[in-house]
Amino acid sequence: MPQNTLSLTPMRLILLGTTGYHPNDRRHTPCMLLPECGAMLDAGTAVYRAGEYLTLPELDIFLTHAHLDHVIGLTYMFSVMHAHPLKRVTVHGLPDKLAAVKEHLFSDALFPTKPPFEFRPLEDSFALAGGGRLTHFPLEHHGGSIGLRLDWPGHSMAYITDTSASPTAPYVAKIRGVDLLVHECYFGDDQAEWARKVAHSHTTPVAQVARAAGVKRLVLVHLNPLSVADDPIGIDTARAIFANTELGEDRMELEF
Ligand SMILES: [Zn+2]
Ligand SMILES: [Zn+2]
């Protein structure tokens, strides 16, 4: 496909799970899918929905870190592959995180079946379908997390989760100018102190990050599972700082 045609076709990101820690009656834990390029970002409880959306025979799963809310869905892959048979599934992450998943999540005592995929250490720059690249960079979090940036000719996005947002954090330079920023916003500003303590984000600094990085659009995920309200984090506060802000919902399809 010529490059100029490709840049005119929007990319599609499906938010399968938009809360963190544990599912609630409205949201599942983190998992996002780019069906047209066979890429999944994080593998939380929403993984079981992926079979409905997959189009390609191969799937690459990229893990930001190994906390349970981001990896437990790896054990649901048999259901996904029943709905949509896959020839190959590869799980990518930092080596210490992959080792933890293999040793603990797939220990004989917890899940006594060999998973239907291979693990591979995440490359510095991974080639995505459609001429794209996926790159990563460190985020401050308990045990560490990584931010992901995906670039195609004419389209770009970044996924930042499990960190305390700050417009002066080093990761802001890595996400500069993306078309779509999907950023965690676990808490509202009323829980700012708690957000810092648990290495998560609250509303105002997330919007400040979007503004400082000059992104085009901000979508908030990893919302507090203790709330099923329409607006758990104070969206107007975010929009006063960065107007093009939306709350993520499970099964929301975003084009960029
Ligand atoms: Zn999390
Ligand atoms: Zn975490």
Short mmCIF file of C-alpha atoms and ligand atoms in Angstrom, two decimals:
data_model
loop_
_atom_site.label_atom_id
_atom_site.label_comp_id
_atom_site.label_asym_id
_atom_site.label_seq_id
_atom_site.Cartn_x
_atom_site.Cartn_y
_atom_site.Cartn_z
CA MET A 1 0.00 0.00 0.00
CA PRO A 2 1.50 3.39 -0.87
CA GLN A 3 2.46 5.43 2.14
CA ASN A 4 0.10 8.33 1.39
CA THR A 5 -2.91 5.93 1.16
CA LEU A 6 -1.93 4.34 4.45
CA SER A 7 -1.68 7.66 6.22
CA LEU A 8 -5.27 8.47 5.19
CA THR A 9 -6.75 5.29 6.69
CA PRO A 10 -7.38 5.79 10.40
CA MET A 11 -5.92 3.34 12.90
CA ARG A 12 -8.36 1.76 15.34
CA LEU A 13 -7.81 1.22 19.06
CA ILE A 14 -10.45 -0.65 21.07
CA LEU A 15 -10.50 -0.13 24.82
CA LEU A 16 -11.51 -3.54 26.15
CA GLY A 17 -10.88 -2.75 29.81
CA THR A 18 -10.69 0.69 31.43
CA THR A 19 -10.31 0.19 35.15
CA GLY A 20 -7.38 -0.93 37.28
CA TYR A 21 -6.84 -3.26 40.22
CA HIS A 22 -10.08 -5.24 39.91
CA PRO A 23 -13.10 -5.32 37.59
CA ASN A 24 -16.38 -3.71 38.59
CA ASP A 25 -19.89 -3.90 37.11
CA ARG A 26 -18.96 -1.34 34.43
CA ARG A 27 -15.29 -1.90 33.62
CA HIS A 28 -12.65 -4.61 33.27
CA THR A 29 -8.92 -4.28 34.00
CA PRO A 30 -6.47 -3.02 31.34
CA CYS A 31 -6.49 -4.44 27.84
CA MET A 32 -6.50 -2.56 24.53
CA LEU A 33 -6.51 -3.92 21.04
CA LEU A 34 -5.38 -2.68 17.63
CA PRO A 35 -7.14 -5.36 15.53
CA GLU A 36 -5.77 -4.27 12.16
CA CYS A 37 -2.18 -4.68 13.26
CA GLY A 38 -2.63 -7.65 15.59
CA ALA A 39 -1.41 -5.87 18.70
CA MET A 40 -2.74 -5.98 22.25
CA LEU A 41 -1.58 -3.62 24.99
CA ASP A 42 -1.76 -5.18 28.46
CA ALA A 43 -3.67 -8.34 29.33
CA GLY A 44 -6.05 -7.63 32.20
CA THR A 45 -9.42 -9.23 32.86
CA ALA A 46 -10.84 -7.77 29.61
CA VAL A 47 -8.74 -10.16 27.52
CA TYR A 48 -11.64 -12.61 27.21
CA ARG A 49 -13.41 -10.07 24.95
CA ALA A 50 -10.59 -9.92 22.40
CA GLY A 51 -11.77 -12.86 20.27
CA GLU A 52 -14.77 -10.82 19.12
CA TYR A 53 -12.53 -8.17 17.60
CA LEU A 54 -9.46 -9.96 16.24
CA THR A 55 -9.06 -10.03 12.47
CA LEU A 56 -5.50 -11.33 11.90
CA PRO A 57 -4.16 -14.87 12.51
CA GLU A 58 -1.29 -13.60 14.68
CA LEU A 59 -1.25 -11.57 17.89
CA ASP A 60 1.50 -9.68 19.70
CA ILE A 61 0.74 -8.80 23.32
CA PHE A 62 2.79 -6.02 24.93
CA LEU A 63 2.89 -5.83 28.73
CA THR A 64 3.58 -2.57 30.55
CA HIS A 65 4.47 -4.48 33.72
CA ALA A 66 3.51 -7.64 35.58
CA HIS A 67 1.05 -6.43 38.21
CA LEU A 68 -1.89 -8.83 38.28
CA ASP A 69 -4.47 -6.40 36.90
CA HIS A 70 -2.36 -6.16 33.70
CA VAL A 71 -1.47 -9.83 33.19
CA ILE A 72 -4.14 -12.08 34.68
CA GLY A 73 -5.97 -12.24 31.33
CA LEU A 74 -3.04 -14.15 29.82
CA THR A 75 -4.64 -17.18 31.46
CA TYR A 76 -7.85 -16.48 29.46
CA MET A 77 -6.18 -16.85 26.06
CA PHE A 78 -7.66 -20.30 25.48
CA SER A 79 -11.13 -18.68 25.34
CA VAL A 80 -9.88 -15.99 22.98
CA MET A 81 -8.37 -18.57 20.66
CA HIS A 82 -11.59 -20.59 20.71
CA ALA A 83 -13.49 -17.53 19.44
CA HIS A 84 -10.76 -16.60 16.94
CA PRO A 85 -8.12 -19.26 16.23
CA LEU A 86 -4.62 -17.80 16.13
CA LYS A 87 -1.55 -19.28 14.48
CA ARG A 88 0.86 -17.43 16.73
CA VAL A 89 0.69 -15.44 19.96
CA THR A 90 3.77 -13.74 21.37
CA VAL A 91 3.92 -11.97 24.73
CA HIS A 92 6.46 -9.13 24.87
CA GLY A 93 7.72 -7.39 28.00
CA LEU A 94 10.82 -6.57 29.98
CA PRO A 95 12.74 -9.77 30.86
CA ASP A 96 12.17 -9.53 34.63
CA LYS A 97 8.42 -9.08 34.13
CA LEU A 98 8.17 -12.03 31.73
CA ALA A 99 10.12 -14.16 34.20
CA ALA A 100 7.69 -13.22 36.97
CA VAL A 101 4.67 -14.11 34.82
CA LYS A 102 6.15 -17.47 33.84
CA GLU A 103 7.29 -18.37 37.33
CA HIS A 104 4.21 -17.22 39.26
CA LEU A 105 1.11 -16.86 37.05
CA PHE A 106 1.92 -20.01 35.08
CA SER A 107 3.25 -22.01 38.00
CA ASP A 108 1.85 -25.54 38.21
CA ALA A 109 -0.05 -24.65 41.37
CA LEU A 110 -1.83 -21.61 39.87
CA PHE A 111 -2.41 -22.59 36.23
CA PRO A 112 -1.36 -26.14 35.46
CA THR A 113 -1.63 -25.84 31.67
CA LYS A 114 1.08 -24.74 29.27
CA PRO A 115 0.04 -21.33 27.84
CA PRO A 116 -0.63 -21.22 24.09
CA PHE A 117 2.03 -18.62 23.36
CA GLU A 118 5.70 -17.76 23.55
CA PHE A 119 7.41 -15.08 25.61
CA ARG A 120 9.93 -12.71 24.07
CA PRO A 121 11.93 -9.84 25.60
CA LEU A 122 10.62 -6.54 24.24
CA GLU A 123 12.80 -5.06 21.50
CA ASP A 124 13.81 -1.39 21.68
CA SER A 125 11.89 -0.79 18.46
CA PHE A 126 9.35 -3.40 17.38
CA ALA A 127 8.01 -3.45 13.79
CA LEU A 128 4.19 -3.30 13.69
CA ALA A 129 1.96 -4.18 10.75
CA GLY A 130 1.26 -1.26 8.45
CA GLY A 131 4.79 0.11 8.64
CA GLY A 132 4.57 1.11 12.32
CA ARG A 133 7.05 0.96 15.21
CA LEU A 134 6.43 0.36 18.90
CA THR A 135 8.96 1.88 21.29
CA HIS A 136 9.03 1.97 25.08
CA PHE A 137 10.48 3.96 27.96
CA PRO A 138 10.52 3.65 31.77
CA LEU A 139 7.83 4.96 34.09
CA GLU A 140 8.10 5.38 37.85
CA HIS A 141 5.87 2.85 39.59
CA HIS A 142 6.20 0.29 42.37
CA GLY A 143 8.37 -2.32 40.66
CA GLY A 144 8.58 -0.20 37.48
CA SER A 145 6.31 0.08 34.46
CA ILE A 146 6.92 1.13 30.87
CA GLY A 147 5.19 3.61 28.61
CA LEU A 148 4.47 2.55 25.03
CA ARG A 149 4.53 4.73 21.92
CA LEU A 150 3.24 3.51 18.56
CA ASP A 151 4.02 5.39 15.34
CA TRP A 152 2.87 4.78 11.79
CA PRO A 153 3.22 7.15 8.86
CA GLY A 154 0.55 9.75 9.64
CA HIS A 155 -0.72 8.18 12.92
CA SER A 156 0.66 7.99 16.44
CA MET A 157 -0.47 7.08 19.94
CA ALA A 158 0.98 6.55 23.40
CA TYR A 159 -0.18 4.47 26.34
CA ILE A 160 0.88 5.59 29.80
CA THR A 161 -0.33 3.64 32.78
CA ASP A 162 0.66 2.90 36.34
CA THR A 163 2.68 5.97 37.18
CA SER A 164 2.21 9.33 38.90
CA ALA A 165 1.56 11.86 36.14
CA SER A 166 3.68 15.00 36.14
CA PRO A 167 4.21 17.54 33.36
CA THR A 168 7.91 17.58 34.30
CA ALA A 169 8.37 13.77 34.25
CA PRO A 170 10.93 12.42 31.74
CA TYR A 171 8.26 10.45 29.85
CA VAL A 172 6.56 13.65 28.65
CA ALA A 173 9.32 14.15 26.05
CA LYS A 174 8.71 10.61 24.76
CA ILE A 175 5.02 11.15 23.97
CA ARG A 176 5.34 14.59 22.41
CA GLY A 177 2.85 15.39 19.67
CA VAL A 178 1.01 12.05 19.49
CA ASP A 179 -2.46 12.02 17.92
CA LEU A 180 -3.89 10.00 20.81
CA LEU A 181 -2.69 9.77 24.40
CA VAL A 182 -4.31 7.05 26.51
CA HIS A 183 -3.28 7.86 30.07
CA GLU A 184 -4.24 6.39 33.40
CA CYS A 185 -6.25 8.54 35.78
CA TYR A 186 -6.99 6.34 38.76
CA PHE A 187 -8.11 9.14 41.05
CA GLY A 188 -9.76 12.56 41.16
CA ASP A 189 -7.88 15.52 42.61
CA ASP A 190 -9.51 14.92 46.01
CA GLN A 191 -7.22 11.88 46.36
CA ALA A 192 -4.00 13.51 45.17
CA GLU A 193 -1.98 12.50 48.21
CA TRP A 194 -3.11 8.89 48.00
CA ALA A 195 -2.33 8.84 44.25
CA ARG A 196 1.28 9.80 44.96
CA LYS A 197 1.58 7.19 47.70
CA VAL A 198 0.43 4.34 45.47
CA ALA A 199 2.29 5.60 42.35
CA HIS A 200 -0.84 6.35 40.33
CA SER A 201 -2.26 9.50 38.73
CA HIS A 202 -4.96 12.03 39.50
CA THR A 203 -6.83 14.40 37.22
CA THR A 204 -4.94 17.71 37.11
CA PRO A 205 -1.40 16.41 36.42
CA VAL A 206 -2.70 14.04 33.72
CA ALA A 207 -4.29 16.94 31.84
CA GLN A 208 -1.12 18.99 32.39
CA VAL A 209 0.90 16.16 30.82
CA ALA A 210 -1.35 16.19 27.73
CA ARG A 211 -0.93 19.95 27.40
CA ALA A 212 2.84 19.90 28.02
CA ALA A 213 3.34 17.10 25.50
CA GLY A 214 1.23 18.85 22.84
CA VAL A 215 -0.88 15.76 22.12
CA LYS A 216 -4.06 16.06 20.05
CA ARG A 217 -6.46 14.00 22.15
CA LEU A 218 -6.48 12.58 25.69
CA VAL A 219 -8.47 9.51 26.79
CA LEU A 220 -8.46 8.51 30.45
CA VAL A 221 -8.32 4.87 31.58
CA HIS A 222 -7.39 2.76 34.66
CA LEU A 223 -10.19 4.58 36.46
CA ASN A 224 -10.86 3.79 40.11
CA PRO A 225 -12.73 0.45 40.31
CA LEU A 226 -14.54 1.57 43.47
CA SER A 227 -16.71 3.89 41.36
CA VAL A 228 -19.14 3.00 38.58
CA ALA A 229 -20.23 6.65 38.24
CA ASP A 230 -20.35 8.30 34.81
CA ASP A 231 -17.58 10.66 35.88
CA PRO A 232 -15.37 9.20 38.63
CA ILE A 233 -12.46 11.67 38.27
CA GLY A 234 -13.89 15.15 37.56
CA ILE A 235 -13.69 15.45 33.77
CA ASP A 236 -14.42 19.20 33.80
CA THR A 237 -11.24 19.79 35.81
CA ALA A 238 -9.26 17.98 33.12
CA ARG A 239 -11.01 19.80 30.26
CA ALA A 240 -10.29 23.20 31.81
CA ILE A 241 -6.59 22.36 31.33
CA PHE A 242 -6.77 20.20 28.19
CA ALA A 243 -10.06 20.61 26.31
CA ASN A 244 -9.91 17.49 24.13
CA THR A 245 -10.24 15.02 27.01
CA GLU A 246 -12.59 12.05 27.20
CA LEU A 247 -13.26 9.29 29.69
CA GLY A 248 -12.54 5.83 28.37
CA GLU A 249 -15.32 3.24 28.49
CA ASP A 250 -15.07 -0.51 27.96
CA ARG A 251 -15.51 -1.43 24.27
CA MET A 252 -14.99 2.19 23.17
CA GLU A 253 -13.47 2.32 19.68
CA LEU A 254 -11.05 5.16 19.04
CA GLU A 255 -9.79 6.19 15.61
CA PHE A 256 -6.60 8.15 15.21
ZN ZN B 1 -2.65 -1.28 37.21
ZN ZN B 2 0.84 -1.49 38.58
#
